[in-house]
Tab-separated table of C-alpha atoms in Angstrom:
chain	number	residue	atom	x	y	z
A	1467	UNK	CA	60.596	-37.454	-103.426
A	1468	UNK	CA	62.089	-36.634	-99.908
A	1469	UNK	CA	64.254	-39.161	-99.104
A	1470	UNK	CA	63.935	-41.590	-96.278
A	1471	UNK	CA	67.065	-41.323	-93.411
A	1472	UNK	CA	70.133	-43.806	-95.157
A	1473	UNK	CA	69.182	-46.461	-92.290
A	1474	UNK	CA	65.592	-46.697	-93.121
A	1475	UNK	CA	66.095	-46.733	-96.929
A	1476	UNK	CA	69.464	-49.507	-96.571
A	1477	UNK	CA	66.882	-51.688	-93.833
A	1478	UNK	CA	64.258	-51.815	-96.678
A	1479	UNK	CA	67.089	-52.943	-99.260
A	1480	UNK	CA	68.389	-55.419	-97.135
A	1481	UNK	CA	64.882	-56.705	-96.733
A	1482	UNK	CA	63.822	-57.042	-100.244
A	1483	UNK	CA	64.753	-59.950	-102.166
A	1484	UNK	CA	65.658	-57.977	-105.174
A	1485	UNK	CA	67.634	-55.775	-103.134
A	1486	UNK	CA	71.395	-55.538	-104.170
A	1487	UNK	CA	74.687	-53.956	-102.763
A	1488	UNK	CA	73.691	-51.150	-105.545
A	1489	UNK	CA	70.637	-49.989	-103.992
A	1490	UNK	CA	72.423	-48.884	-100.924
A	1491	UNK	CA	72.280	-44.948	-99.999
A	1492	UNK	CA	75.750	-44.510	-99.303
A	1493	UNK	CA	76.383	-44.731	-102.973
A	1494	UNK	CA	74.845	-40.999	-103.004
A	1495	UNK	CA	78.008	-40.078	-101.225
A	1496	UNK	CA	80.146	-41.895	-103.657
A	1497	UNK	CA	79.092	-40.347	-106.314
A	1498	UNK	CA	78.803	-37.234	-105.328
A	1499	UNK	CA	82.144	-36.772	-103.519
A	1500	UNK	CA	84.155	-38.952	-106.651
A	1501	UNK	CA	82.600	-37.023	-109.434
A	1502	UNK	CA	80.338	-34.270	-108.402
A	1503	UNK	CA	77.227	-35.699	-110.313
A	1504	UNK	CA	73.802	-34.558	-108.880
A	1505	UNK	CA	71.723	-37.811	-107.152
A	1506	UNK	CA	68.455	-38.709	-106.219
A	1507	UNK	CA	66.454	-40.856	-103.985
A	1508	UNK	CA	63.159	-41.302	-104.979
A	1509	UNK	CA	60.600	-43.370	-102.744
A	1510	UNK	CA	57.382	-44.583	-102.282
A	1511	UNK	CA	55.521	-44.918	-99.057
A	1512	UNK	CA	52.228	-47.115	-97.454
A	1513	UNK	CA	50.671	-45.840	-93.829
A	1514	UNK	CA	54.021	-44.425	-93.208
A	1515	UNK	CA	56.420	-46.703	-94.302
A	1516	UNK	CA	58.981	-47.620	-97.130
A	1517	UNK	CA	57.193	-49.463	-100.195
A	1518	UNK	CA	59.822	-48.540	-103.025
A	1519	UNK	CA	63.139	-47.236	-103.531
A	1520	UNK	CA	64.482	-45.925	-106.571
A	1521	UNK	CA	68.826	-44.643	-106.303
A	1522	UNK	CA	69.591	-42.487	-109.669
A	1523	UNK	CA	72.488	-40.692	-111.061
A	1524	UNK	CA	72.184	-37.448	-113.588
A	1525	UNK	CA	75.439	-37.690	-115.981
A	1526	UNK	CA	75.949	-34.681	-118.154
A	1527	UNK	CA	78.119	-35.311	-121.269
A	1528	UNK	CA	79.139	-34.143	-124.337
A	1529	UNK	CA	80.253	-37.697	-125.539
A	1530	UNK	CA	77.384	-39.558	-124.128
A	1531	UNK	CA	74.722	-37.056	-123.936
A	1532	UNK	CA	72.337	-36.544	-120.824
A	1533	UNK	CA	71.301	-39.415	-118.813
A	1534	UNK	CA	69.139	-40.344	-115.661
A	1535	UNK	CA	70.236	-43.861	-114.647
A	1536	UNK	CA	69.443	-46.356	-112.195
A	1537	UNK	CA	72.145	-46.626	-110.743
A	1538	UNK	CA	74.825	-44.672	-112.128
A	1539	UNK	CA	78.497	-46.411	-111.936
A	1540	UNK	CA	76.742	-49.659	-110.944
A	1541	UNK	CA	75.876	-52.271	-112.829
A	1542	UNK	CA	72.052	-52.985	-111.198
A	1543	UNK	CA	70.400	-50.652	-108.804
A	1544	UNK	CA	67.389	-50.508	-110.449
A	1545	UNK	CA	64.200	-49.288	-108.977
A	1546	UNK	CA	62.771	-51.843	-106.382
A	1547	UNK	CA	58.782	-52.256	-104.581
A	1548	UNK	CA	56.667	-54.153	-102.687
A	1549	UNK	CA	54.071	-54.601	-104.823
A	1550	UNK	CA	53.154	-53.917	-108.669
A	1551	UNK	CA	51.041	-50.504	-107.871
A	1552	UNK	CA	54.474	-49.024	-105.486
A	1553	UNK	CA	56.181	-49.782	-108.750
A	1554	UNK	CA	54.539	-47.822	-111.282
A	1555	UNK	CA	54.024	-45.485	-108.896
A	1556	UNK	CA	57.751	-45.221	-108.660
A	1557	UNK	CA	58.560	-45.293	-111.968
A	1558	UNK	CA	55.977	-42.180	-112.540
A	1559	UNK	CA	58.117	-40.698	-110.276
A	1560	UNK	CA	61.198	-41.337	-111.848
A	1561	UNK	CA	59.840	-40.780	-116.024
A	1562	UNK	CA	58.747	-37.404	-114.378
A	1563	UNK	CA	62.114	-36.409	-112.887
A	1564	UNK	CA	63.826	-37.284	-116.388
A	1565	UNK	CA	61.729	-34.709	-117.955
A	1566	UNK	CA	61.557	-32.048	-115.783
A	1567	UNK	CA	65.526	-32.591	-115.943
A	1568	UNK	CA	65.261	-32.468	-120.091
A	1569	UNK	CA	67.514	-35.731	-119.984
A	1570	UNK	CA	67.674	-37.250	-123.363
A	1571	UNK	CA	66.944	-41.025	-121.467
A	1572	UNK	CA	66.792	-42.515	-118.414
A	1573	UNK	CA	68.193	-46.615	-117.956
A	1574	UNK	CA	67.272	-48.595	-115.401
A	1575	UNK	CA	70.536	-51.369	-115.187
A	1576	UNK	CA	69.506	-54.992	-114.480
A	1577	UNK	CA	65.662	-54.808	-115.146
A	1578	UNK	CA	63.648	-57.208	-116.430
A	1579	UNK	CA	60.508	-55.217	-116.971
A	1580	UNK	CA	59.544	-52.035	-116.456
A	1581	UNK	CA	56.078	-50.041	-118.009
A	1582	UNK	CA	54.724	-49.118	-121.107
A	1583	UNK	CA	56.771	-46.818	-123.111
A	1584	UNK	CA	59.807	-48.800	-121.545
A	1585	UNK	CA	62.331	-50.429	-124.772
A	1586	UNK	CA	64.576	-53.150	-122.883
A	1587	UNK	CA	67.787	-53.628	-124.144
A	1588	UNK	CA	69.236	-57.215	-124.117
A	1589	UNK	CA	71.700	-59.817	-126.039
A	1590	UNK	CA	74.957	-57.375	-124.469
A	1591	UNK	CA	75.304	-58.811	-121.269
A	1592	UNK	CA	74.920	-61.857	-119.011
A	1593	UNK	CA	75.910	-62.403	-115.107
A	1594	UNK	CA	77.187	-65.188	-113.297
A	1595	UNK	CA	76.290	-66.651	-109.858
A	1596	UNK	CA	76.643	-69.341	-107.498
A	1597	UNK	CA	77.094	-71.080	-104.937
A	1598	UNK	CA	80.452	-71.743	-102.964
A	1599	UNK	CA	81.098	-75.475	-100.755
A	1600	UNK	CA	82.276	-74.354	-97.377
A	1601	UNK	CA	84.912	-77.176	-97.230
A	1602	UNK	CA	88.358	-76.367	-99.623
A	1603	UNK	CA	87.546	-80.173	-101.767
A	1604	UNK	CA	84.185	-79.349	-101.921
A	1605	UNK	CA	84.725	-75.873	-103.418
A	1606	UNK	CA	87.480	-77.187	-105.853
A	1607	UNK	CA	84.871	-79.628	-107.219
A	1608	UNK	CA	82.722	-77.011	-107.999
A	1609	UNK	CA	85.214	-76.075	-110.474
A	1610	UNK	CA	85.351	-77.926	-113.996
A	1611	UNK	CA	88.264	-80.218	-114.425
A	1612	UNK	CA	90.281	-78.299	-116.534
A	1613	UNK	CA	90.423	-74.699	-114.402
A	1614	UNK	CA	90.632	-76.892	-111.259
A	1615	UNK	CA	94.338	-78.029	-112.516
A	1616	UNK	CA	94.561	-74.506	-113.300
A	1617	UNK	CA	93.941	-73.533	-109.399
A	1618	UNK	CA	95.963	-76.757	-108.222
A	1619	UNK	CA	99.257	-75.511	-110.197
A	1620	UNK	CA	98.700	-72.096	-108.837
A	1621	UNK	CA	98.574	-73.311	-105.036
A	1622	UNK	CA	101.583	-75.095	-105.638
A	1623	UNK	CA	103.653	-71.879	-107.171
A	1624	UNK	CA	105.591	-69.851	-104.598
A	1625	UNK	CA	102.587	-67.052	-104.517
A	1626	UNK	CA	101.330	-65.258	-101.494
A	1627	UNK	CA	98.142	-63.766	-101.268
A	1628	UNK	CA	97.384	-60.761	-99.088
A	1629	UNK	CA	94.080	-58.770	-97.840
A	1630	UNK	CA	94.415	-55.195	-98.259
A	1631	UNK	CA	92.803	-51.808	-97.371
A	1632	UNK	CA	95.177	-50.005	-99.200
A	1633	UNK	CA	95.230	-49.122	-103.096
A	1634	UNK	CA	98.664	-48.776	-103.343
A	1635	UNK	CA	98.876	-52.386	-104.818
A	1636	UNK	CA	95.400	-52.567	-106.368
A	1637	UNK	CA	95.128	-49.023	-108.021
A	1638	UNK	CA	98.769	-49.060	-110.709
A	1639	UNK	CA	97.507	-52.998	-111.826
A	1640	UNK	CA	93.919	-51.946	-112.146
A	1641	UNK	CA	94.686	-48.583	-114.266
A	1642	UNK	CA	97.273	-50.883	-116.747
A	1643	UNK	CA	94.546	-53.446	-117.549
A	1644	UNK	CA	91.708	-50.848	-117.848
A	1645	UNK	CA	94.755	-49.123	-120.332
A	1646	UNK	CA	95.177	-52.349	-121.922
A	1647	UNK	CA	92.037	-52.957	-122.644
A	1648	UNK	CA	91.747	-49.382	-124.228
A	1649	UNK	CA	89.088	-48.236	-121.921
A	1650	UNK	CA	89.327	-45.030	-119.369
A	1651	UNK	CA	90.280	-46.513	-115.674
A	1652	UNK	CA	88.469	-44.752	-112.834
A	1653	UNK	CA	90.044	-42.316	-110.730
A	1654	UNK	CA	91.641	-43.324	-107.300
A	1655	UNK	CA	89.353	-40.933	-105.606
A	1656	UNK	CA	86.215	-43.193	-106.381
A	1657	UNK	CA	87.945	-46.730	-105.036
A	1658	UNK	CA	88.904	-43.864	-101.984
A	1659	UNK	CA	85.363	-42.690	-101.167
A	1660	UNK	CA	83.706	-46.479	-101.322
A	1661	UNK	CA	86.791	-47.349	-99.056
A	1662	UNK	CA	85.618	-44.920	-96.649
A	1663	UNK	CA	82.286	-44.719	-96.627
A	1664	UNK	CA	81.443	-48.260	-97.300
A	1665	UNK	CA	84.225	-49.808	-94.596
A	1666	UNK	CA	84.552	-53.379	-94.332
A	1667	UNK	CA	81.987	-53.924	-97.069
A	1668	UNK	CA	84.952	-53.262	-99.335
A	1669	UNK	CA	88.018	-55.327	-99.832
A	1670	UNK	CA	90.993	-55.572	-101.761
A	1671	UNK	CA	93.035	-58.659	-102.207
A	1672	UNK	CA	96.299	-59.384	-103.956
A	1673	UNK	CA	98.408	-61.936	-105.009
A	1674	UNK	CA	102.190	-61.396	-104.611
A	1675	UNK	CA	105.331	-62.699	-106.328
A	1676	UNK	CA	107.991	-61.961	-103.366
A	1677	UNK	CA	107.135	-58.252	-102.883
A	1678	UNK	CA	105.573	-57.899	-106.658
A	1679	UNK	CA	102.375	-57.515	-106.855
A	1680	UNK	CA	100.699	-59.522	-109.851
A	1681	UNK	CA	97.142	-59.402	-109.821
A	1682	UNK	CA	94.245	-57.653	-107.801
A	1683	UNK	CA	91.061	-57.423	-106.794
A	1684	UNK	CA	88.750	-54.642	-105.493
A	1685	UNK	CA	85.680	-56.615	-104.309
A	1686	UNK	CA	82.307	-55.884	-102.187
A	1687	UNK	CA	80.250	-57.495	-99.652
A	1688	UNK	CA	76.939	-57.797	-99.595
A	1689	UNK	CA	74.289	-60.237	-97.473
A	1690	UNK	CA	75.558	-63.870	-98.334
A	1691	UNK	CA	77.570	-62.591	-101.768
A	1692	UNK	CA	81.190	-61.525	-102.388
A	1693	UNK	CA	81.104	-59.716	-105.359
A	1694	UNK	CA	84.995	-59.245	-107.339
A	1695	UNK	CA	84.332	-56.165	-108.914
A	1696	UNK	CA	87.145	-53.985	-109.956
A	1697	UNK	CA	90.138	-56.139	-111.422
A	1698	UNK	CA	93.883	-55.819	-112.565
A	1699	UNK	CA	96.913	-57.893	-113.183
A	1700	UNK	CA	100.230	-57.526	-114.465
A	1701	UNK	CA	100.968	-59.533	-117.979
A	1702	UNK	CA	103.134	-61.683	-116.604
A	1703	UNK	CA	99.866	-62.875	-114.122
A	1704	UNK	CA	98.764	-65.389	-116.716
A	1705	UNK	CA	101.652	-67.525	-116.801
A	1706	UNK	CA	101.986	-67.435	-113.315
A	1707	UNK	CA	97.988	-67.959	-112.879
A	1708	UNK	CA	97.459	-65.357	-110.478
A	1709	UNK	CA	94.489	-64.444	-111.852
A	1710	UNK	CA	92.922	-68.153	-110.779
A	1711	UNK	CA	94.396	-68.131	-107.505
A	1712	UNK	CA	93.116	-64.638	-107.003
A	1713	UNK	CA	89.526	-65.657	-107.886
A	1714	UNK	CA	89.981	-68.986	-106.071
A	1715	UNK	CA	91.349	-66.877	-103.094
A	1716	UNK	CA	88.309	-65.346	-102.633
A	1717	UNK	CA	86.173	-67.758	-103.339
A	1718	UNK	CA	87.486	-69.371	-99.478
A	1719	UNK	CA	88.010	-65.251	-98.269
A	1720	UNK	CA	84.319	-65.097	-99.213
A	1721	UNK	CA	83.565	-68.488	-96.834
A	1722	UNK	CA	85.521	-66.925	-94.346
A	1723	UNK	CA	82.959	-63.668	-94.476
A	1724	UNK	CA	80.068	-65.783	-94.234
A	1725	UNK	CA	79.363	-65.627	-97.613
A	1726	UNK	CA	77.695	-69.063	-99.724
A	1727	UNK	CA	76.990	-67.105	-103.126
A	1728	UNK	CA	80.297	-65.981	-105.661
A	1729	UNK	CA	78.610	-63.560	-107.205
A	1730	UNK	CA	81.505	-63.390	-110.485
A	1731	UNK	CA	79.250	-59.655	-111.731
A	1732	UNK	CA	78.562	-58.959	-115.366
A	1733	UNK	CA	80.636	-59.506	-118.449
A	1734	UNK	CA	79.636	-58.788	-122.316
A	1735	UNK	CA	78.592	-61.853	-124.265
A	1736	UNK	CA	81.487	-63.353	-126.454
A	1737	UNK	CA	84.391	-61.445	-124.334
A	1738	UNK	CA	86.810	-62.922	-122.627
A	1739	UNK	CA	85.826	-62.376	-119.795
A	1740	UNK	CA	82.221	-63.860	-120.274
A	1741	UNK	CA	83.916	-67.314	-121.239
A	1742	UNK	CA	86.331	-67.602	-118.048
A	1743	UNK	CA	83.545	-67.041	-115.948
A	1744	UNK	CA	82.019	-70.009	-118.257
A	1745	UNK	CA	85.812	-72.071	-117.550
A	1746	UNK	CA	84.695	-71.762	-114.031
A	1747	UNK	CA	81.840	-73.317	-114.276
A	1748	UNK	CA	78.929	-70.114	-113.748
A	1749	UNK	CA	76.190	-69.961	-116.368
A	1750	UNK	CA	75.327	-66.773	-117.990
A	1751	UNK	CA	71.919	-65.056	-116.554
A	1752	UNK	CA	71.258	-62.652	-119.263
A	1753	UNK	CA	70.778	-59.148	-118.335
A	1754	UNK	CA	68.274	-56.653	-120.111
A	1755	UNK	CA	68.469	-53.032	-118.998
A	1756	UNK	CA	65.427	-50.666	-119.190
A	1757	UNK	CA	65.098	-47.244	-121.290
A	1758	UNK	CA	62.820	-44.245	-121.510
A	1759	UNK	CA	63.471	-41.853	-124.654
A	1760	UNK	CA	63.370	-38.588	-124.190
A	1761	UNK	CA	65.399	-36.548	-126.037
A	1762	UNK	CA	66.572	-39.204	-128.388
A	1763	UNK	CA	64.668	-41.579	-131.021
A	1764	UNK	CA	67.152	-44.464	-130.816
A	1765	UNK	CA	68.698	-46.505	-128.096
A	1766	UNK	CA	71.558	-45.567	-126.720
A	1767	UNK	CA	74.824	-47.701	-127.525
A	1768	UNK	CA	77.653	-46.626	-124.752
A	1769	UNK	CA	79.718	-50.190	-124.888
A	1770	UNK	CA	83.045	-50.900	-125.811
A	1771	UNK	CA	81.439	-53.469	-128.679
A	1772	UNK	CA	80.048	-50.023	-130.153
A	1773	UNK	CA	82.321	-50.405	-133.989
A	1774	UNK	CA	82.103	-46.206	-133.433
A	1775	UNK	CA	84.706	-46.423	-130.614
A	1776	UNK	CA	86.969	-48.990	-131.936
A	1777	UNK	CA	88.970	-45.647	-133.384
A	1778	UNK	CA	89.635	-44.740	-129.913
A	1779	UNK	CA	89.643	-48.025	-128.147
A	1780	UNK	CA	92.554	-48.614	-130.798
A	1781	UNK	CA	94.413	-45.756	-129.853
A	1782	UNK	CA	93.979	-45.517	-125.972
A	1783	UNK	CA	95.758	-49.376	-125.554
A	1784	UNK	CA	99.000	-47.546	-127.168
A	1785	UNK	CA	98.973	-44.291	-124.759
A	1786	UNK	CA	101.670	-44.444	-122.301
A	1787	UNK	CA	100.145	-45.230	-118.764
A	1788	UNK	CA	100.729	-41.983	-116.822
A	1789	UNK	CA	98.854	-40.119	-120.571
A	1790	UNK	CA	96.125	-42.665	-120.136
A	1791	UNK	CA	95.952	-42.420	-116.446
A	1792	UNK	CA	95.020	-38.055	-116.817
A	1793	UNK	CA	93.090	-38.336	-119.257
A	1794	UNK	CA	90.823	-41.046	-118.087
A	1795	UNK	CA	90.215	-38.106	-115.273
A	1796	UNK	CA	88.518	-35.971	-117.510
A	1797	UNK	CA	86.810	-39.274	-119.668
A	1798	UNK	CA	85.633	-41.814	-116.986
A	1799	UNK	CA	83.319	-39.321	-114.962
A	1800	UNK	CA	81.289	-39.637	-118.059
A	1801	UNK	CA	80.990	-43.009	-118.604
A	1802	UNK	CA	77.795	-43.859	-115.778
């Protein structure tokens, strides 16, 4: 289990093909510093060198229960090898962490098999990839005919769109829709930490009315993908569709990085969410996450779709912001 220096481990991420912007070690320091979880790296090595990498979170709650998950706050980082014998050697490693930590189960997020004694959990989510056209026509082409008007009228509206470092913009929009949707908003220190320690593989941009902004976007970087992954908009964004020119504004920000994948992340089937990435023309990938019981019989159900928080889901959309905003301090840490 002793962990590899950060460059060796991120050179062996960036080198497999399943590796992923969640794999990354720096997202020890995230967590740690943004909500004082304990982490672990767990590896594998062959005649001296990397041959799996497993990043996991331990999140201790009374609402959730006790968890081990691959990766915590992500929504992959699952463990990844070079061969079939490096990964059950690695997930030995990890099943014997979870118990000598008593968790009641550990997840691995993203993972399409794991080993025996594994459930898999799928029909919640699906992802959405693909590819962007270098050239503006191209790109708009891409885009079914419909949301391509969509994008058209927004280019034409008197809307300015601006690339930001700051969360002074990003953070109040971002904390109202999370609100809105009656769901606990992360706390500024987390967008903070992956700010600082991931640099320029972070990036926020927003879309302006004069000096208002109107919608936002916290996205990351990774090999040839731009990833939007933290979002938030004013209500009035949809009639002025800022939301499409955000997404479309990345889309060329993402050709200006180098990147030729629009990696649009991980919505819940049947959401809205999941059929506007549809509108855009992405096709669902569907997602299946991997579990190891522990200390429970049953699978664990920590979604928003789960009928035993509609209650509370009900009630946190009518909290005023700034009650909503504290209290998600003391809720979100839990959430993994």
């Amino acid at each position: 289990m002793r962990p590899a220096c950060d460059s060796a481990w991120d050179a062996y991420v960036h080198a497999h093909p399943a590796g992923t912007f969640f794999h990354l070690a720096a997202w020890r320091t995230v967590i740690e510093q943004a909500f004082k979880h304990r982490t672990y790296q767990l590896e594998v090595h062959r005649d001296g060198a990397l041959a799996g990498v497993a990043p996991l979170v331990e999140v201790r709650s009374r609402l959730f229960g006790h968890a081990l998950i691959s990766n915590g706050f992500c929504v992959g980082g699952s463990p990844i090898a070079s061969d079939a014998d490096a990964q059950a050697q690695l997930l030995d490693q990890v099943e014997r962490l979870g118990r000598e930590l008593g968790v009641d189960y550990i997840e691995l997020r993203d993972a399409p098999a794991a080993a025996p004694g594994w459930a898999a959990q799928d029909g919640i989510y699906a992802t959405f990839d693909g590819p962007i056209a270098t050239g503006m026509e191209e790109n708009l082409k891409q885009i079914p005919k419909n949301q391509r008007a969509v994008v058209r009228k927004a280019l034409a509206r008197d809307l300015q769109v601006k690339i930001e470092t700051s969360l002074e913009a990003f953070y109040p929009l971002f904390s109202r829709t999370m609100r809105d949707h009656g769901t606990p908003a992360m706390p500024r220190r987390l967008f903070e930490q992956m700010l600082k320690v991931f640099g320029d593989d972070c990036e926020i941009l927003t879309v302006y009315e004069g000096s208002r902004p109107v919608a936002s976007v916290f996205s990351y970087f990774y090999g040839d993908r731009v990833m939007p992954y933290w979002t938030g908009s004013h209500p009035d964004a949809r009639a002025l569709a800022a939301n499409d020119l955000m997404c479309w504004s990345l889309m060329r920000r993402g050709v200006e990085r180098g990147c030729t994948v629009f990696d649009f992340g991980r919505s819940k089937l049947g959401t809205g969410p999941y059929n506007l990435k549809r509108h855009w023309g992405f096709e669902p990938r569907p997602v299946t996450n991997q579990y190891r019981l522990i200390g429970i019989d049953a699978l664990p159900n920590v979604n928003p779709t789960n009928p035993r928080y509609a209650a509370m889901i009900g009630l946190w959309q009518r909290l005023p912001l700034p009650v909503a905003n504290v209290l998600s301090l003391l809720v979100s840490c839990n959430l993994g």
